[in-house]
Tab-separated table of C-alpha atoms in Angstrom:
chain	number	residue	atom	x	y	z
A	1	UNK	CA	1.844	23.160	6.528
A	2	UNK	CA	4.297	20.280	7.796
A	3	UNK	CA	4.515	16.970	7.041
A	4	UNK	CA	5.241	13.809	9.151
A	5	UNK	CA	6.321	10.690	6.731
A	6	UNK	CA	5.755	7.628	8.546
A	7	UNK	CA	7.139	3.937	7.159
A	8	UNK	CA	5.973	0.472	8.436
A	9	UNK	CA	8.732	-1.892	7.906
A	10	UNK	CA	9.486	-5.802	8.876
A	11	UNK	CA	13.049	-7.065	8.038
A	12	UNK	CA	13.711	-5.356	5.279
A	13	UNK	CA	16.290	-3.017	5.717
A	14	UNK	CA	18.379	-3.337	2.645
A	15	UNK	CA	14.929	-1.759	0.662
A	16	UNK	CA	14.878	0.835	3.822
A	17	UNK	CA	17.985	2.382	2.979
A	18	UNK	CA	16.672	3.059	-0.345
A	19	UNK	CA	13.713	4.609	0.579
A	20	UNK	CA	15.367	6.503	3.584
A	21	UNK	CA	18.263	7.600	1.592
A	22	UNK	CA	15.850	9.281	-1.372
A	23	UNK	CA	13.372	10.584	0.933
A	24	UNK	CA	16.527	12.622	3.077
A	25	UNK	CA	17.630	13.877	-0.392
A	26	UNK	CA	13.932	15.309	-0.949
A	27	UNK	CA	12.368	15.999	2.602
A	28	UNK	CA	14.476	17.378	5.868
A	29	UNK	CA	11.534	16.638	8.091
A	30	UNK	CA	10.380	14.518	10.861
A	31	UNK	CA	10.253	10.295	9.391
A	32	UNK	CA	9.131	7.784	12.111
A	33	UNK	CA	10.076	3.708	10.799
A	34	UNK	CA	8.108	1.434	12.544
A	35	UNK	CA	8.949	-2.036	13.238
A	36	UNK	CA	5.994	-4.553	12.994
A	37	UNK	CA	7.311	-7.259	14.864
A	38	UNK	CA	10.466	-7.656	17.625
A	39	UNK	CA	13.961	-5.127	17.661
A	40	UNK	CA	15.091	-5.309	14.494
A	41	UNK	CA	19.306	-4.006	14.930
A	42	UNK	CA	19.905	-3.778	11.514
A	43	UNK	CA	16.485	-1.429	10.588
A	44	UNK	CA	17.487	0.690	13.874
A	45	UNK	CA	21.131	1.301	12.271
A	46	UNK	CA	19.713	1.952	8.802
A	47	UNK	CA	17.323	4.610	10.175
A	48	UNK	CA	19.605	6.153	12.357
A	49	UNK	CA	21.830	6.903	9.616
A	50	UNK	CA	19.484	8.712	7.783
A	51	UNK	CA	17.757	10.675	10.826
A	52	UNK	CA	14.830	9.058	11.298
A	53	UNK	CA	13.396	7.550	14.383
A	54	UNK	CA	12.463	4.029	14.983
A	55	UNK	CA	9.321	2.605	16.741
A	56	UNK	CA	9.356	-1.124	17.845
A	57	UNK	CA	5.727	-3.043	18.255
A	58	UNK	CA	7.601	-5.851	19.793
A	59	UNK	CA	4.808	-8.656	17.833
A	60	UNK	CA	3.725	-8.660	14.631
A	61	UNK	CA	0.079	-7.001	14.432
A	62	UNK	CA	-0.134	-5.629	11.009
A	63	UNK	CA	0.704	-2.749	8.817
A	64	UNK	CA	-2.473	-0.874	10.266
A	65	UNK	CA	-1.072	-1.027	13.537
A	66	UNK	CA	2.095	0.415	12.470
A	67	UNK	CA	0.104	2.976	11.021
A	68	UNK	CA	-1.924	3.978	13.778
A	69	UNK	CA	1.716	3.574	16.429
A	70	UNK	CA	3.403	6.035	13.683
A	71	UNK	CA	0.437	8.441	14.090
A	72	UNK	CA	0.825	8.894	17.661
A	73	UNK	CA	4.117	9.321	17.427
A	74	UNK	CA	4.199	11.771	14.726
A	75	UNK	CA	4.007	15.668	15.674
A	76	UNK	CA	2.854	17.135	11.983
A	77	UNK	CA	-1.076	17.669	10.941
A	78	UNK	CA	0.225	15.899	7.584
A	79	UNK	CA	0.895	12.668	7.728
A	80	UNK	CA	2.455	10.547	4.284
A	81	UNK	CA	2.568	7.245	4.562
A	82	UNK	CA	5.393	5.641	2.540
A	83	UNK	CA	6.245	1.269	1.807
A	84	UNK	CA	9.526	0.393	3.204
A	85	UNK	CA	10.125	-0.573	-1.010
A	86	UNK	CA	9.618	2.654	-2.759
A	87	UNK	CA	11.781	5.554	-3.678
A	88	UNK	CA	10.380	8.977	-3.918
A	89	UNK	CA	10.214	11.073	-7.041
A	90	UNK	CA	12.199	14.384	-7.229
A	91	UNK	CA	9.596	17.393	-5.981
A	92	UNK	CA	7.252	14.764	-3.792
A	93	UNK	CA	7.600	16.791	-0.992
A	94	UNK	CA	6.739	20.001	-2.658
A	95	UNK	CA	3.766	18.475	-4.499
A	96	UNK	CA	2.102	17.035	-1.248
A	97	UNK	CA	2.389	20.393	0.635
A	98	UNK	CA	1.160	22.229	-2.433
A	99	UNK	CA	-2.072	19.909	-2.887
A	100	UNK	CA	-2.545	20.052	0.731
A	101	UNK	CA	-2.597	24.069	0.720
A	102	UNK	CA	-4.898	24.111	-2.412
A	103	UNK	CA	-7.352	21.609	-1.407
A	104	UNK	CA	-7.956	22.053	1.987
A	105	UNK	CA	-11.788	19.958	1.526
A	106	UNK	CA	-9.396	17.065	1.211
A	107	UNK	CA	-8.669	14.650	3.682
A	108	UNK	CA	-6.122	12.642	1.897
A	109	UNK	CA	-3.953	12.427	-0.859
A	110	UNK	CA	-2.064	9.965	-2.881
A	111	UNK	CA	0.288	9.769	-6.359
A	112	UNK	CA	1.149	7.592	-8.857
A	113	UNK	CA	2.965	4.724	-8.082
A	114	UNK	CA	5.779	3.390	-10.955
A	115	UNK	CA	6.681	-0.327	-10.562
A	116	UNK	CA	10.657	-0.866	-11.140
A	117	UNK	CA	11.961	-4.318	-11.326
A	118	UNK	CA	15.819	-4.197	-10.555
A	119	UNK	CA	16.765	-8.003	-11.745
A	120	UNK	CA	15.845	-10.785	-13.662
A	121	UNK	CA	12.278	-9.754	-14.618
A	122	UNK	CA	9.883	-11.506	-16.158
A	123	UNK	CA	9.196	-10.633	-19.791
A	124	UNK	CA	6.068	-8.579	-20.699
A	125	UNK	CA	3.677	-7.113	-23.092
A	126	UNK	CA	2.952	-3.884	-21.216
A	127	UNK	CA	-0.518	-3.808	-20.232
A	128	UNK	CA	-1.263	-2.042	-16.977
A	129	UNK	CA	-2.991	-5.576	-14.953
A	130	UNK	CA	-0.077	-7.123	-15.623
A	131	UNK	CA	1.879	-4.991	-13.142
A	132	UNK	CA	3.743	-7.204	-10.849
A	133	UNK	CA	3.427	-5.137	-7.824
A	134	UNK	CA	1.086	-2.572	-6.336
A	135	UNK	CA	0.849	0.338	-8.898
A	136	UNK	CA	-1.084	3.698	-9.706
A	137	UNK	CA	-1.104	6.060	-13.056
A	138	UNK	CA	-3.903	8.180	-13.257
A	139	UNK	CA	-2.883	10.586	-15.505
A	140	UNK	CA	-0.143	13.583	-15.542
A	141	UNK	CA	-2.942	16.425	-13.929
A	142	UNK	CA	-4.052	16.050	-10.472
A	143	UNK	CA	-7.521	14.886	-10.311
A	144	UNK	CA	-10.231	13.807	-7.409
A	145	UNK	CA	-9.757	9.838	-7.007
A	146	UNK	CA	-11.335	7.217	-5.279
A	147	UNK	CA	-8.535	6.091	-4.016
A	148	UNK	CA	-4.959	5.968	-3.177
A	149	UNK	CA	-2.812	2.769	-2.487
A	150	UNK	CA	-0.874	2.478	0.802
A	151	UNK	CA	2.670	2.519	-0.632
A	152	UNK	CA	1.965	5.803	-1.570
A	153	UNK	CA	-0.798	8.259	0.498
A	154	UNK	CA	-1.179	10.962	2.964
A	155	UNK	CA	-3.385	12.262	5.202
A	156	UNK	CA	-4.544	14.827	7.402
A	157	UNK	CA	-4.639	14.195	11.309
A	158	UNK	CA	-7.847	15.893	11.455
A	159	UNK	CA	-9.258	13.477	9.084
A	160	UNK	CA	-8.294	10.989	11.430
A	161	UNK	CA	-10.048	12.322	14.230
A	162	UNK	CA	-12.826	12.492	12.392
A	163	UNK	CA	-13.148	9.386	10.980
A	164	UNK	CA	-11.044	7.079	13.523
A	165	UNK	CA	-8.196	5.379	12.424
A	166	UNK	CA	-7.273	2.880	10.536
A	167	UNK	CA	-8.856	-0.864	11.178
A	168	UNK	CA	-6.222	-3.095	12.711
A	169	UNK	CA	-8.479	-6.310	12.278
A	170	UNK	CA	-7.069	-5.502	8.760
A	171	UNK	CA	-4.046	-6.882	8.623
A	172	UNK	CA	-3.652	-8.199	5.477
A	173	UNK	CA	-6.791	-6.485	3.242
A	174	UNK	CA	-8.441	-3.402	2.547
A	175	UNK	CA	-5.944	-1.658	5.072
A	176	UNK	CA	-6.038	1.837	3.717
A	177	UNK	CA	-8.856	1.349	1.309
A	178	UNK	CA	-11.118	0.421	4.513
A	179	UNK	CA	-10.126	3.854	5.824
A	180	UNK	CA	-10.505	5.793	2.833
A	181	UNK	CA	-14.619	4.096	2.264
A	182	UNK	CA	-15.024	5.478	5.989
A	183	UNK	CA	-13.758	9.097	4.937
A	184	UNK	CA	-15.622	9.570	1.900
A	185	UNK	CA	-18.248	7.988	3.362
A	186	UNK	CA	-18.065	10.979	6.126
A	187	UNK	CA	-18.449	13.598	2.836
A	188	UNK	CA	-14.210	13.486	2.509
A	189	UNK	CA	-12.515	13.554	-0.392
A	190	UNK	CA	-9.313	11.852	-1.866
A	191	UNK	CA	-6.610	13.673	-3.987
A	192	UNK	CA	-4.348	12.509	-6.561
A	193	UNK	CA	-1.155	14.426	-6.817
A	194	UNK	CA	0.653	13.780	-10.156
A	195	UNK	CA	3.501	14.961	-9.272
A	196	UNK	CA	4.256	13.278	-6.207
A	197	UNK	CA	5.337	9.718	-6.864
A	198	UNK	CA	7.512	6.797	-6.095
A	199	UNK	CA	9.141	3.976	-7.888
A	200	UNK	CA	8.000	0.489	-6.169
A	201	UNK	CA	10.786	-1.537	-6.519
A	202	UNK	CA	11.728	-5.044	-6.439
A	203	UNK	CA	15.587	-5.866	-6.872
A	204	UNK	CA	17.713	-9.154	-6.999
A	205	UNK	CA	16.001	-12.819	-6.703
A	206	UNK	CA	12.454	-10.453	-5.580
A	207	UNK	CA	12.299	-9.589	-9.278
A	208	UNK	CA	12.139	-13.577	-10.634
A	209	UNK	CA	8.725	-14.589	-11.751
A	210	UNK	CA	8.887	-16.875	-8.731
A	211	UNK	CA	9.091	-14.503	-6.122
A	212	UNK	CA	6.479	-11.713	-7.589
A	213	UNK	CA	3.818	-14.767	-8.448
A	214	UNK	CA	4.036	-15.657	-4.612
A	215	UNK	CA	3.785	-11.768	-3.475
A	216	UNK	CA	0.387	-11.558	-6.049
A	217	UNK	CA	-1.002	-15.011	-4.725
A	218	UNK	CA	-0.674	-13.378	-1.212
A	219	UNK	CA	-2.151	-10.222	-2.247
A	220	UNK	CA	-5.108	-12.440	-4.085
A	221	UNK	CA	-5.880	-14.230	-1.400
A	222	UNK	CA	-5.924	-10.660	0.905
A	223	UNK	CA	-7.973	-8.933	-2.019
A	224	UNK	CA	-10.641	-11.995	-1.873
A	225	UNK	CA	-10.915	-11.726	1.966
A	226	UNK	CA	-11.388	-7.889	1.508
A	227	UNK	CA	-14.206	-8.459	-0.601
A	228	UNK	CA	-16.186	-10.965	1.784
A	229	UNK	CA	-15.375	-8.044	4.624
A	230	UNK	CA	-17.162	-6.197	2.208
A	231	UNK	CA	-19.866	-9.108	1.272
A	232	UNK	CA	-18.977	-7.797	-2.376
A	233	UNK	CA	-16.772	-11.386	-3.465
A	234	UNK	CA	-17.803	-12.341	-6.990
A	235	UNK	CA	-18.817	-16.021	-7.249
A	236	UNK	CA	-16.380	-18.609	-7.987
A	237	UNK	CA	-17.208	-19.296	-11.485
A	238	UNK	CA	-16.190	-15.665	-11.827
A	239	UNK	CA	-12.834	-15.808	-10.358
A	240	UNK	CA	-12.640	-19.419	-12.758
A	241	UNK	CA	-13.039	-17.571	-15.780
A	242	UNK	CA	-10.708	-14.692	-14.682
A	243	UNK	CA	-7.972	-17.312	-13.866
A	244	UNK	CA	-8.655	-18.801	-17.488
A	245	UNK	CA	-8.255	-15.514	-19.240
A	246	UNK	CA	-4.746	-14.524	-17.874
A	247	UNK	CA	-3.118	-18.264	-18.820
A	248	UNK	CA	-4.865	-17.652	-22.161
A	249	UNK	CA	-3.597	-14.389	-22.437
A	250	UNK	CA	0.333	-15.550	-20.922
A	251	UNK	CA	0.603	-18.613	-23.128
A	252	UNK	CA	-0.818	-16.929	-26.264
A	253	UNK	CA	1.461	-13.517	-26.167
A	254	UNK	CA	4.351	-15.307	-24.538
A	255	UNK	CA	3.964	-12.991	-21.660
A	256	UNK	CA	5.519	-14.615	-18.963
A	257	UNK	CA	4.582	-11.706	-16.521
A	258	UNK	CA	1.388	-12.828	-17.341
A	259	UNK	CA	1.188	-14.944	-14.891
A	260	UNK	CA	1.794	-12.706	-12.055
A	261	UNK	CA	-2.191	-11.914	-12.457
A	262	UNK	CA	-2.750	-15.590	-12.958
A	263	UNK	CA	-1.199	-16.190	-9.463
A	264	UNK	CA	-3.359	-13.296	-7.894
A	265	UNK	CA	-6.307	-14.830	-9.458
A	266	UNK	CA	-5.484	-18.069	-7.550
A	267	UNK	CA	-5.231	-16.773	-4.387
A	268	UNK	CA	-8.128	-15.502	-4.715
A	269	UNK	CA	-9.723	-18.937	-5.340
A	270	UNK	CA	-7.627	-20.395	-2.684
A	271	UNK	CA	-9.188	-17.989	-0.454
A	272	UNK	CA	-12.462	-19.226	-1.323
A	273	UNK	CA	-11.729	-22.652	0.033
A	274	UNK	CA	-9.458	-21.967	3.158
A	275	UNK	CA	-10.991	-18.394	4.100
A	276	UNK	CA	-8.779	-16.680	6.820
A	277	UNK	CA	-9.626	-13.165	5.917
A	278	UNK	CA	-12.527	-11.348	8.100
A	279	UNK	CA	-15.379	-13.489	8.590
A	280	UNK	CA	-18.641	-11.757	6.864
A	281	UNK	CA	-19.948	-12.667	10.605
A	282	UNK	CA	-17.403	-9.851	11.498
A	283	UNK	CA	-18.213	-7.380	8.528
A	284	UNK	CA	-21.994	-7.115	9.041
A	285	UNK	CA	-21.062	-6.620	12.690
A	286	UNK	CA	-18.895	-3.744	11.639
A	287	UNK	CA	-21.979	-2.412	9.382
A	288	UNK	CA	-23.909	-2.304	11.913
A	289	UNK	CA	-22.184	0.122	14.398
């Protein structure tokens, strides 16, 4: 079996390289960047130094989009989907194809994904929710799972077929979750390979409290609209009492990345008052069919 690696990007070539340069030291296959948004000179020069090929949306429409432009473009039956911010573990490669040949009842697989903070980080006690971007540990033996996040996840093209592809009203929430409900949904299943991860990085000024607190209120405010999708949102009071517990927890343990979550939390209450996530009107629609 042969794998495609596809990677939505958006001005951010500087993390590209990373991710471009650790992925040619591991994989000698076909990788397809996509550009969610207009020509991008700097992503195109990037990628063509590290062989891959470069597909421009010309608009912004998402990172499901770019996922479902990458998969017509791509020529493999496996297809891993890779962050433009990650860098990929010695052996991914080898784990992925491995899984894939073992487990051919699954449709999609995924692996741990290691935050790394490359700069002045935030202090912290350790605990797992306090992880200041998108991570995944579910062990050191691969395992049947839920699910697996979208920084780090593959899947078979005749999954895809079978269950459609990926939702681009989605821009923001539930992207590959949404797709991954549909395919177990359809009797699929979703592998987690242990041995085929990435470090998630954030380097420079992106490490400060500042700037991770503003990527989790984003992400809050996308998880909360995910949930009304869903009609699953828990009630305010809820989301109040969450919101009290991290500050408790930050000021009490003097754990400043403490209030990464905190942040989160408030987006998600934002959300509540100035919804712009899919309207439940939408999700019941969606139901239906």
């Amino acid at each position: 079996m042969k794998l495609s690696v596809l990677i939505p990007t958006r001005g951010r070539a500087g993390y590209l390289e990373v991710a471009l340069r650790t992925l040619r030291d591991e994989f000698g296959g076909e990788v397809v960047v996509v550009v969610d948004g207009p020509r991008d000179a700097e992503t195109e020069r990037v990628a063509a130094e590290h062989g891959a090929r470069v597909q421009t949306l010309g608009v912004r429409r998402g990172i499901n989009a770019a996922r479902n432009a990458a998969t017509r473009t791509a020529s493999e039956d496996l297809l891993a989907f890779l962050d433009d911010d990650v860098a990929v573990w010695p052996g991914w490669h080898g784990a992925l194809i491995q899984a894939a040949g073992a487990h051919p009842e699954a449709g999609c697989f995924g692996g741990p994904i290691r935050p790394v903070l490359d700069g002045p980080a935030p202090r912290g006690c350790g605990r797992p929710q306090d992880a200041p971007v998108t991570a995944l540990d579910l062990g050191g033996a691969d395992r049947d799972a839920d699910f697996a996040w979208g920084a780090n996840f593959a899947v078979r093209r005749v999954a895809l077929d079978r269950v459609g592809p990926f939702d681009e009203r989605l821009r923001d929430c539930g992207d590959e979750e949404d797709w991954q409900r549909r395919l177990r949904a359809a009797g699929g299943t979703v592998r987690y390979v242990a041995r085929a991860g990435v470090d998630h990085r954030r380097v420079g000024d992106d490490a400060r409290l500042r700037a991770l607190a503003r990527g989790a209120y984003r992400r809050g405010r996308a998880a909360r609209a995910y949930d009304a999708f869903k009609g699953t949102a828990p009630p305010l009071g809820r989301e109040l009492r969450v919101l009290a517990g991290t500050l408790w927890h930050a000021a009490s343990h003097g754990c400043a990345a403490g209030l990464v979550p905190a942040a989160r939390t408030l987006g998600r209450i934002a959300e509540v008052a100035r919804p712009s996530g899919p309207s439940r009107k939408s999700a019941h629609a969606r139901i239906a069919r």
